[in-house]
mmCIF file of C-alpha atoms and ligand atoms in Angstrom:
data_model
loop_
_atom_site.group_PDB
_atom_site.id
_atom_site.type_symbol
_atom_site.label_atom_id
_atom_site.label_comp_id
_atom_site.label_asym_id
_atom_site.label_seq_id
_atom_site.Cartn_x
_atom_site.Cartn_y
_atom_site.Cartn_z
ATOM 1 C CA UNK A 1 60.917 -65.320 -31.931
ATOM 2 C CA UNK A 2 62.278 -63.803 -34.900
ATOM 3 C CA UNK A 3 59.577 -61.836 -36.774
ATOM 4 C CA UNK A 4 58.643 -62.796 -40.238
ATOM 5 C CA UNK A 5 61.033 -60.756 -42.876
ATOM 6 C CA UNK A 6 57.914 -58.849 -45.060
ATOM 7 C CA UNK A 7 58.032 -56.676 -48.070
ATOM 8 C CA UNK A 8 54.340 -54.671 -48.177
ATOM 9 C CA UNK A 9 52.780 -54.085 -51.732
ATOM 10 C CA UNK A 10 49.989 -51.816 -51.306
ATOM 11 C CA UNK A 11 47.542 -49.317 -52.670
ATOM 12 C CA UNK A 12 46.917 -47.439 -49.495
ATOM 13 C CA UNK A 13 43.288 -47.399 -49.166
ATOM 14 C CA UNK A 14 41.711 -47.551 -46.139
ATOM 15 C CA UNK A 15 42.548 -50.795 -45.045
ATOM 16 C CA UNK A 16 45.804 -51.085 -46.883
ATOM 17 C CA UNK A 17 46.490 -48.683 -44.051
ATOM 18 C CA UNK A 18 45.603 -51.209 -41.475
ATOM 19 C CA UNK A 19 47.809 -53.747 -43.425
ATOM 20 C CA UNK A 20 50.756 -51.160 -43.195
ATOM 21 C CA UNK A 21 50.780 -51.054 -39.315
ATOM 22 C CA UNK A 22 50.121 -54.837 -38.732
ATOM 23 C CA UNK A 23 53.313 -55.615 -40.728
ATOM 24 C CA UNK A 24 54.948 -52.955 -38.664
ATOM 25 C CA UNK A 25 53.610 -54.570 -35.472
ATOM 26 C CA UNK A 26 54.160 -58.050 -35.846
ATOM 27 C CA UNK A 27 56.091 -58.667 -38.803
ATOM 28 C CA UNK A 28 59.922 -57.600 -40.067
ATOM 29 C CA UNK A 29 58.616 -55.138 -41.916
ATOM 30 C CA UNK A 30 61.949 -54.260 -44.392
ATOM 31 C CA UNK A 31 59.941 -51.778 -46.834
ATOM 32 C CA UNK A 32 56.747 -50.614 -48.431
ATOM 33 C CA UNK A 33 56.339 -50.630 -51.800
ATOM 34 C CA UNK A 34 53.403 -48.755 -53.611
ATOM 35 C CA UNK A 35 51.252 -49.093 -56.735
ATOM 36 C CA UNK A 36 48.250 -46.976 -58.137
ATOM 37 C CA UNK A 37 44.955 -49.020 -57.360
ATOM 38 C CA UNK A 38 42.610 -47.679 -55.233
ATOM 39 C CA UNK A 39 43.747 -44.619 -56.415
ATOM 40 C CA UNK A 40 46.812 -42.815 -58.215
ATOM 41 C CA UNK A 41 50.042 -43.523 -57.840
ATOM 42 C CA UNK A 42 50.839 -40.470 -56.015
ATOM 43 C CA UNK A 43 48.403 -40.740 -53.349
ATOM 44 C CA UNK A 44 48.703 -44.176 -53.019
ATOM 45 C CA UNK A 45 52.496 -43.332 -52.190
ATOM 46 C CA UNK A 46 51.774 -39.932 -49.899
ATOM 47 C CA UNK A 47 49.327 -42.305 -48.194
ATOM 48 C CA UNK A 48 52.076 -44.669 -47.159
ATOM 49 C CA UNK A 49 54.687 -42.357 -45.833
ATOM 50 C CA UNK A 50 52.174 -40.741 -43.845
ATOM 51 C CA UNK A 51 51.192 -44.186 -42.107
ATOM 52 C CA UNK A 52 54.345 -45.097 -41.489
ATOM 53 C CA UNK A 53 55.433 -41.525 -40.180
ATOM 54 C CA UNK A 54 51.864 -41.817 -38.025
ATOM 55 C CA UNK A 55 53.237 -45.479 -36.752
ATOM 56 C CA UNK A 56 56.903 -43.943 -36.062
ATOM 57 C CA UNK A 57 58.426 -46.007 -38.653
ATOM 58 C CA UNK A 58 59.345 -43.104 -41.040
ATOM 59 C CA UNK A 59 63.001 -45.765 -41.184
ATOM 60 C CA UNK A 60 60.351 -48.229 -43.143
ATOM 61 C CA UNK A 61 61.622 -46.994 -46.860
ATOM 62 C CA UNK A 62 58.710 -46.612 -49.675
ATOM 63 C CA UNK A 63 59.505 -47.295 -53.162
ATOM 64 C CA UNK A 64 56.600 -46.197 -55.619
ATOM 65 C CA UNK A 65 56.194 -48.377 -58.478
ATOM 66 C CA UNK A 66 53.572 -48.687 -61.741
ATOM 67 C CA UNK A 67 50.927 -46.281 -62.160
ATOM 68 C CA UNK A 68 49.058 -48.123 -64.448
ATOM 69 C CA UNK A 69 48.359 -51.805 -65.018
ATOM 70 C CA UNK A 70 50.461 -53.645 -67.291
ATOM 71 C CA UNK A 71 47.961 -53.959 -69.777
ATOM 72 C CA UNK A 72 44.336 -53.045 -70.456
ATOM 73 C CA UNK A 73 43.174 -49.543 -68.814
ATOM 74 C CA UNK A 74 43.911 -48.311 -65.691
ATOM 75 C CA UNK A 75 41.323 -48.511 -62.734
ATOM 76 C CA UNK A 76 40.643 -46.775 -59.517
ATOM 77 C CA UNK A 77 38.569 -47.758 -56.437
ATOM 78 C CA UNK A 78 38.137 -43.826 -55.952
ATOM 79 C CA UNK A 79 33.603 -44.280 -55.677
ATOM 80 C CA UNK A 80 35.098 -46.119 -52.384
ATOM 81 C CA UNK A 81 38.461 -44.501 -51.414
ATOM 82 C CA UNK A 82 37.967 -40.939 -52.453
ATOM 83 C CA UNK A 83 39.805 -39.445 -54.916
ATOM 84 C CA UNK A 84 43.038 -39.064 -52.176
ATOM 85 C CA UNK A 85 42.729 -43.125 -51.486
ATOM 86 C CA UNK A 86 41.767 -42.164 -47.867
ATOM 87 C CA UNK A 87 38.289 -40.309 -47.784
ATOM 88 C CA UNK A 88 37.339 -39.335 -44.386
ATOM 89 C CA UNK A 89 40.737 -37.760 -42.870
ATOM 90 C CA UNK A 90 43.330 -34.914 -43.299
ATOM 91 C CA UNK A 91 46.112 -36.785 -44.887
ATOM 92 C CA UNK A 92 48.811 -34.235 -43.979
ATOM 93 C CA UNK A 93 51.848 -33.627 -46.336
ATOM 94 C CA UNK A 94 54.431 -36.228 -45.369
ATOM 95 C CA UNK A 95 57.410 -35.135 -44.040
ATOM 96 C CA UNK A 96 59.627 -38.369 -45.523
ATOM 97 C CA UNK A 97 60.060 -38.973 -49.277
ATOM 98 C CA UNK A 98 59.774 -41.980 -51.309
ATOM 99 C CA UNK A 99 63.713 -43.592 -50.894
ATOM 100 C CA UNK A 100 62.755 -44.722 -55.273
ATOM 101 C CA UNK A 101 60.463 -44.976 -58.043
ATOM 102 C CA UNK A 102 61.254 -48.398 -59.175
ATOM 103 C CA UNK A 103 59.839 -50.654 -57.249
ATOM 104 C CA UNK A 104 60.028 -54.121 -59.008
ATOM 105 C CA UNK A 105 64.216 -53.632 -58.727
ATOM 106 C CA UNK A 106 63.308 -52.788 -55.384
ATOM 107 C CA UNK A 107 61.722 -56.021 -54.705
ATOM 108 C CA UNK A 108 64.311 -57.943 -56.496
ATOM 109 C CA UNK A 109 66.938 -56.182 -54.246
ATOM 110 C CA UNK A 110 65.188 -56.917 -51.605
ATOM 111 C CA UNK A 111 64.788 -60.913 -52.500
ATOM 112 C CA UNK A 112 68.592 -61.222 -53.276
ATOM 113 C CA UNK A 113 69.196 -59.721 -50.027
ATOM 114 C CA UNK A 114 66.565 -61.503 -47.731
ATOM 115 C CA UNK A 115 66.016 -64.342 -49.568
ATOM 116 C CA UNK A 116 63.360 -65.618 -46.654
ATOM 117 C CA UNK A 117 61.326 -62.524 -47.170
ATOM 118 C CA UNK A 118 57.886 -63.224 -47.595
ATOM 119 C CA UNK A 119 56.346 -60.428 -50.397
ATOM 120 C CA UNK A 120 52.596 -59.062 -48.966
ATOM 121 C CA UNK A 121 50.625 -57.946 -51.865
ATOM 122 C CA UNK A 122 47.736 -56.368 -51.157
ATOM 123 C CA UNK A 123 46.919 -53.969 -54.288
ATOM 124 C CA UNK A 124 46.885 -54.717 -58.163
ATOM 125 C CA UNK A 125 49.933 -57.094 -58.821
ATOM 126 C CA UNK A 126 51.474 -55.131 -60.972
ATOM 127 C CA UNK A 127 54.820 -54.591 -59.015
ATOM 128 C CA UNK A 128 55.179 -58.180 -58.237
ATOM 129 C CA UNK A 129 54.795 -59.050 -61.683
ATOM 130 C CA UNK A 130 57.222 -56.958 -63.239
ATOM 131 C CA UNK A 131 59.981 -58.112 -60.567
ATOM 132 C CA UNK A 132 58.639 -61.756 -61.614
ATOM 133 C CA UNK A 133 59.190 -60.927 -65.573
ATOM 134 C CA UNK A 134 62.874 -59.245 -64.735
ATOM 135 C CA UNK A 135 63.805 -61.809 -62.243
ATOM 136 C CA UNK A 136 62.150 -65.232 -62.705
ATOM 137 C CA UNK A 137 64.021 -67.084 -60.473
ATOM 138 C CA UNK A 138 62.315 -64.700 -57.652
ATOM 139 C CA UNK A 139 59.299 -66.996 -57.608
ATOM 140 C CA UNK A 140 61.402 -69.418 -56.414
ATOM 141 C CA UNK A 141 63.728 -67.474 -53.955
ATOM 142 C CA UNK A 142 61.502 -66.174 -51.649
ATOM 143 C CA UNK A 143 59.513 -67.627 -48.959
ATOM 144 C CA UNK A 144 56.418 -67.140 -50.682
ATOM 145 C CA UNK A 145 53.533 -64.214 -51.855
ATOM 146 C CA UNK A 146 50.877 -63.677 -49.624
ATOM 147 C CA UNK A 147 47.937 -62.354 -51.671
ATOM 148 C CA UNK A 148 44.509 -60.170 -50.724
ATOM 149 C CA UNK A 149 42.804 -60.784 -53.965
ATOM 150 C CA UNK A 150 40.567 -62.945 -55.253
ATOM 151 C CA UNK A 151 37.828 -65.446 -54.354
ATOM 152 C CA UNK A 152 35.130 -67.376 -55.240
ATOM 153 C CA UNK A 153 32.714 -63.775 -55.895
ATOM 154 C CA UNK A 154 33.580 -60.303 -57.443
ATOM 155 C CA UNK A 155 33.405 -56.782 -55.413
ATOM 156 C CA UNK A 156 34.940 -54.443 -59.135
ATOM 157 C CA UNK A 157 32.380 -56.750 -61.245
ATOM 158 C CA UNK A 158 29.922 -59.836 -59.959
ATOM 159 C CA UNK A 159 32.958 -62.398 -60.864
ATOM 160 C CA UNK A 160 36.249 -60.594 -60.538
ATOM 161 C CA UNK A 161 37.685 -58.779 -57.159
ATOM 162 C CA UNK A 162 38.925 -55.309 -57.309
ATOM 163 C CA UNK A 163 42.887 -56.165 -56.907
ATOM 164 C CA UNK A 164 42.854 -58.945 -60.035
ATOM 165 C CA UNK A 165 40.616 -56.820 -61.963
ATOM 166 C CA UNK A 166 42.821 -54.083 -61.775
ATOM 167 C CA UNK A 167 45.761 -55.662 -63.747
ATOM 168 C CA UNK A 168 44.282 -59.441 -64.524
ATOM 169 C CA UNK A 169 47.677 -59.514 -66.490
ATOM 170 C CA UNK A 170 49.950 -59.027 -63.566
ATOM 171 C CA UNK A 171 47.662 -61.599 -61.783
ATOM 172 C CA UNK A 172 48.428 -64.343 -64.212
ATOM 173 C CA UNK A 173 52.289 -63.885 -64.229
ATOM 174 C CA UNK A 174 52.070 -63.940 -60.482
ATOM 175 C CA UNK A 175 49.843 -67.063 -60.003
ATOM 176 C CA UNK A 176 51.915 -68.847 -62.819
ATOM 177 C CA UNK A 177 54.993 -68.119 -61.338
ATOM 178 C CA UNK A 178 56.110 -71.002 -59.333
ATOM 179 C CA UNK A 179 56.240 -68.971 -56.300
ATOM 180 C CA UNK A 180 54.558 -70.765 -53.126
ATOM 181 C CA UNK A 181 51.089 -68.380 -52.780
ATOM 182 C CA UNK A 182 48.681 -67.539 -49.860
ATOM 183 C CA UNK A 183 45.197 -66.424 -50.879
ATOM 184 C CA UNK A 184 42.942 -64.317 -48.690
ATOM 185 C CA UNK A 185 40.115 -63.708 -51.571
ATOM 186 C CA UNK A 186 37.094 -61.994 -50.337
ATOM 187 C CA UNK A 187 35.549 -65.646 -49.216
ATOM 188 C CA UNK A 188 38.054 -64.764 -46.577
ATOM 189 C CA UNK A 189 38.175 -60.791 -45.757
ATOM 190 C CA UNK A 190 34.309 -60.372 -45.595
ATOM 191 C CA UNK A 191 34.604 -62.453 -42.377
ATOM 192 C CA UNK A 192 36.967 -60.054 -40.798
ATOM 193 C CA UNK A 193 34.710 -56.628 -40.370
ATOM 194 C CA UNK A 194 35.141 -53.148 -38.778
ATOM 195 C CA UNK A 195 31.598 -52.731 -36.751
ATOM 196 C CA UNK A 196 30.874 -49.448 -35.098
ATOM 197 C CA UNK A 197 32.655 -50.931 -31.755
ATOM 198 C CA UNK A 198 35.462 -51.729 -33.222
ATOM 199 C CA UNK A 199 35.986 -48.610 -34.943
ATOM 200 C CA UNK A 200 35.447 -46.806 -31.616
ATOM 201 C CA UNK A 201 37.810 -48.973 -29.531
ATOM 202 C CA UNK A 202 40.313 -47.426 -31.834
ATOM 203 C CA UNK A 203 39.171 -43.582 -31.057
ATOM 204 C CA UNK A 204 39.500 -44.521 -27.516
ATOM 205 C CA UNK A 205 42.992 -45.138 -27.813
ATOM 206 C CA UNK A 206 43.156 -41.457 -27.884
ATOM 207 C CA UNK A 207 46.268 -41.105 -29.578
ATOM 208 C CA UNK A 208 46.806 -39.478 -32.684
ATOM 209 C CA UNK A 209 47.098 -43.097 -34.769
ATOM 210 C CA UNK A 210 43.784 -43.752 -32.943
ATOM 211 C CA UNK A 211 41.744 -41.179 -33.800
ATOM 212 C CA UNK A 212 43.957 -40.932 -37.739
ATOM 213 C CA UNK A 213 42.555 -44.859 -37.799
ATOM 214 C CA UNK A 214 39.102 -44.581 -36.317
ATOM 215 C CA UNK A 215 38.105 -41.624 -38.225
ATOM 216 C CA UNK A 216 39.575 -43.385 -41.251
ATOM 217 C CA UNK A 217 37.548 -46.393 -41.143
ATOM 218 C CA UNK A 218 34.456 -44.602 -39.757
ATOM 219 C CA UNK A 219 33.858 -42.809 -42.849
ATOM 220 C CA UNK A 220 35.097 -46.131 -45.109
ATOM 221 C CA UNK A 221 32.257 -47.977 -43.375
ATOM 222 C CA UNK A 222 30.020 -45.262 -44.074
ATOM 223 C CA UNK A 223 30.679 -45.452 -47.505
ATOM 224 C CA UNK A 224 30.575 -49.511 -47.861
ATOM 225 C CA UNK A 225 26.867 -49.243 -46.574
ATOM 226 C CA UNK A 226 25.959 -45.980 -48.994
ATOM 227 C CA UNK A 227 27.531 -48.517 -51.637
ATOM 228 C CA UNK A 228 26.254 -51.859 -50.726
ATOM 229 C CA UNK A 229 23.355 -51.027 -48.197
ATOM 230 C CA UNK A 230 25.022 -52.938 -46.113
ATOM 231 C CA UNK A 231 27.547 -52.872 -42.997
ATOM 232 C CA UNK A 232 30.017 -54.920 -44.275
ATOM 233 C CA UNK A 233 33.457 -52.857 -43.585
ATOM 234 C CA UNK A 234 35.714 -55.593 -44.387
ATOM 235 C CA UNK A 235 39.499 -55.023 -43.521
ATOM 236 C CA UNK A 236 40.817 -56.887 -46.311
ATOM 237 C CA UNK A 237 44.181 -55.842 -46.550
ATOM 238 C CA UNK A 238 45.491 -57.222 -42.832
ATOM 239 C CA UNK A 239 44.157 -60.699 -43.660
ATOM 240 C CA UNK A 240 46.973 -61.397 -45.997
ATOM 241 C CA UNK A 241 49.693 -59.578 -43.712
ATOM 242 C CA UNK A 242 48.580 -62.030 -40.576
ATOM 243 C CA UNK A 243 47.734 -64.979 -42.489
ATOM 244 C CA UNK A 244 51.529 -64.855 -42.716
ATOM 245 C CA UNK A 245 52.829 -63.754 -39.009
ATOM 246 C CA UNK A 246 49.785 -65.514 -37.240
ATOM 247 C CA UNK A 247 49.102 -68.372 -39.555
ATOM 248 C CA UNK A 248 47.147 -70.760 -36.742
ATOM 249 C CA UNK A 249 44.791 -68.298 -36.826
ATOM 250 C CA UNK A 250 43.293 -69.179 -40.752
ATOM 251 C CA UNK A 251 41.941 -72.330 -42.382
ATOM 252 C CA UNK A 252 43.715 -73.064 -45.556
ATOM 253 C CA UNK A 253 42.739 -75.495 -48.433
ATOM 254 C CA UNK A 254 45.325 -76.069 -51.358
ATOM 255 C CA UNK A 255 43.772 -75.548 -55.173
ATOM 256 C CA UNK A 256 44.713 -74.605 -58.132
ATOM 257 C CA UNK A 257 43.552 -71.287 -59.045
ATOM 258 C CA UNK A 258 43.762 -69.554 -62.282
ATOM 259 C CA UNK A 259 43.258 -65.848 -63.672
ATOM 260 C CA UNK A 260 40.585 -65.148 -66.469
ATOM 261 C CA UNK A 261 41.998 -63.137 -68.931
ATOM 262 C CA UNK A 262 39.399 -63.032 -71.640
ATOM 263 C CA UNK A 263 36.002 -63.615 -70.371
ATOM 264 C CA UNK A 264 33.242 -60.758 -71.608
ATOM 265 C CA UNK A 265 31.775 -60.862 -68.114
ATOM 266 C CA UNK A 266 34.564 -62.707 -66.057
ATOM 267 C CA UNK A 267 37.866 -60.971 -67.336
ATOM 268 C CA UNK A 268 39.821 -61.004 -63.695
ATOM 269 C CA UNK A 269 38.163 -63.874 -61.811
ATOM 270 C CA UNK A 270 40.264 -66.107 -59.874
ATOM 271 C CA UNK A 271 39.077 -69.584 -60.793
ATOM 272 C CA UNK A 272 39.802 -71.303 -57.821
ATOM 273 C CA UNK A 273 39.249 -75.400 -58.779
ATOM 274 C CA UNK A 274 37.250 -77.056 -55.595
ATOM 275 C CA UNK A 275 36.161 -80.303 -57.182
ATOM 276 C CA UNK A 276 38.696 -82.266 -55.549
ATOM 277 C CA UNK A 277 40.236 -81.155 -52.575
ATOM 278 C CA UNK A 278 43.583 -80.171 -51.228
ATOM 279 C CA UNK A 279 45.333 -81.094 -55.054
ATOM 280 C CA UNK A 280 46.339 -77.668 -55.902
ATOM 281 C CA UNK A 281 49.462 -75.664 -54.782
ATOM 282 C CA UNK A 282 47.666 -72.140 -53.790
ATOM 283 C CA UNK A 283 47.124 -72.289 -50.369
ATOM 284 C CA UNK A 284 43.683 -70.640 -50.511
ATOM 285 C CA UNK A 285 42.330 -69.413 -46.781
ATOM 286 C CA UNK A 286 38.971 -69.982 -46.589
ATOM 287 C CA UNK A 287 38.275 -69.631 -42.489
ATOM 288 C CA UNK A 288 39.994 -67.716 -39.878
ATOM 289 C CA UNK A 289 39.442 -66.643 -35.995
ATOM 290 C CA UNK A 290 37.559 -62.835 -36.992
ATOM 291 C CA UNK A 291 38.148 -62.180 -33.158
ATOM 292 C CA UNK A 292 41.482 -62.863 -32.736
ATOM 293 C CA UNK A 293 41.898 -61.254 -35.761
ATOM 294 C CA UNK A 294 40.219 -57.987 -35.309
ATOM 295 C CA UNK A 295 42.014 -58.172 -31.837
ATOM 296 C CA UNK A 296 45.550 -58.219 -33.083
ATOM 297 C CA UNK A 297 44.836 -55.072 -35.469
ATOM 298 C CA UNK A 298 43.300 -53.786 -33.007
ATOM 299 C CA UNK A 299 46.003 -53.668 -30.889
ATOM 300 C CA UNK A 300 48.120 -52.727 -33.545
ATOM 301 C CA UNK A 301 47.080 -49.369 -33.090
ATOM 302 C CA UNK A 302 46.116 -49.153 -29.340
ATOM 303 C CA UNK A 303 49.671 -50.539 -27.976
ATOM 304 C CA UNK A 304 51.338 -48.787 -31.000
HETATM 305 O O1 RIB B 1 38.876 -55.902 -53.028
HETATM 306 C C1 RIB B 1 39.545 -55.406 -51.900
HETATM 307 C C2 RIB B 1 40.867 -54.840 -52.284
HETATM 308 O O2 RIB B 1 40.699 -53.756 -53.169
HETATM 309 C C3 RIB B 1 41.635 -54.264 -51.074
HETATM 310 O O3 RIB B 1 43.006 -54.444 -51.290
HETATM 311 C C4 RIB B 1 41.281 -52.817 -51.108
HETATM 312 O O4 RIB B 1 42.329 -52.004 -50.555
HETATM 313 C C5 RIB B 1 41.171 -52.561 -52.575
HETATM 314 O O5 RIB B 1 42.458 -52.292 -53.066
HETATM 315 CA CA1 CA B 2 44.544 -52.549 -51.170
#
């Protein structure tokens, strides 16, 4: 079987990380494209090129993009990331550059050329929005946009999660755009979570993307439960690569879902409409198999 053509997104960020090497492992995986988020621009970026050169795909080219939202001011998840997006390990110098700096004529290069690709976006939308404003006709060109972001509760504020928040405007261009979207919103992610055994299955691989991983999210799930007093290390970011390669795996309903631009105390919630079911065109996950899952990142790593 042909693997599914991707184009990653991403604000690498712990599991933005994971996201990286299950598009690697089980998807086409054509380029990375980076965006500030969980933490500037240029970290997010290092942070990519050294996953990839950690998963031997240093051929995977990274094109850095906006370092700022496109309106409003910029945010960082640093409280949870660290101030280098990946708290917790030595993120060595890469040895790879980024192949650009422009990433939304990246993506639209990218669309032209591989007009099945489907785009992953799992950081602030900011990228995808800008190719969207450029190129319109993207939205309908490519096989679709499979979101992390979202959901039906707020992580950045009690309504709004962290990747809308970030750039609510690029969220509304996207989500407006025509293009056919996949949601994993946190409804979804917080079912998929790192526990202490997984996290140690990945150390055992005893390689050095094994211990790079488990010492990664060891110190991320640390954090969540400093933050939240709970252990609740969800790995977000894979959800919205596999709810694309491994779709049989997730539950999907079909809403429409728009982005809160204004609200004092909901600016960047995803109102996703549930009154009458299956009417929309967002094809919103709400279940999935967390084993099977947490199995195929895991394995990700271990069989890398
Ligand atoms: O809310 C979770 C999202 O915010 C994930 O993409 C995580 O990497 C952070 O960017
Ligand atoms: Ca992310």
């Amino acid at each position: 079987v042909t693997p599914v053509p991707l184009l990653l997104d991403c604000d690498p960020g712990h599991d933005d990380v994971m996201a990286i090497l299950a598009a690697h492992r089980y998807g086409g995986l054509l380029a990375v494209t980076t965006v500030a988020g969980n933490a500037a621009l240029e970290h997010t970026t290092r942070n990519a090129l050294v996953t990839l050169e950690l998963a031997n795909a240093s051929s995977v080219p990274v094109h850095a993009g906006a370092a700022g939202p496109l309106a409003g001011e910029t945010r960082d998840a640093t409280h949870v990331h660290g101030d280098t997006g990946l708290s917790g390990v030595e993120v060595p110098a890469p040895s790879s550059a980024p192949a650009g700096d422009d990433a939304a004529s990246f993506i639209i290069e990218v669309a032209r050329s591989t007009p099945d690709v489907w785009i992953v976006a799992v950081g602030p939308l900011t990228n995808i929005a800008l190719a969207l404003q450029r190129e319109p006709a993207l939205g309908q060109s490519i096989a679709g946009i499979s979101i992390m972001g979202g959901g039906t509760f707020g992580n950045a504020t009690p309504a709004a999660e962290f990747n809308i928040w970030a750039d609510p405007e690029a969220a509304d261009v996207v989500f407006r755009s025509g293009a056919r979207i996949r949601l994993c919103g946190l409804d979804l992610t917080h079912q998929v979570l790192a526990d202490a055994g997984f996290i140690s299955s990945l150390e055992r691989a005893d390689t050095p993307l094994g211990r790079f991983t488990g010492a990664m999210l060891r110190h991320y799930a640390a954090r969540i439960v400093e933050l939240t007093g709970e252990d609740l290390a969800a790995l977000h970011d894979p959800c919205a690569v596999l709810a694309v390669t491994h779709p049989e795996y997730f539950e999907f309903g079909y809403h429409s879902v728009h982005v809160e631009l204004d609200g004092k105390h909901t600016r960047g919630m995803t109102v996703i409409d549930q009154r009458v079911p299956d009417t929309g065109l967002v094809e919103v996950a709400w279940g999935v198999d967390s084993d099977a899952i947490l199995g195929l990142i895991r394995q990700s790593i271990t069989s890398a």
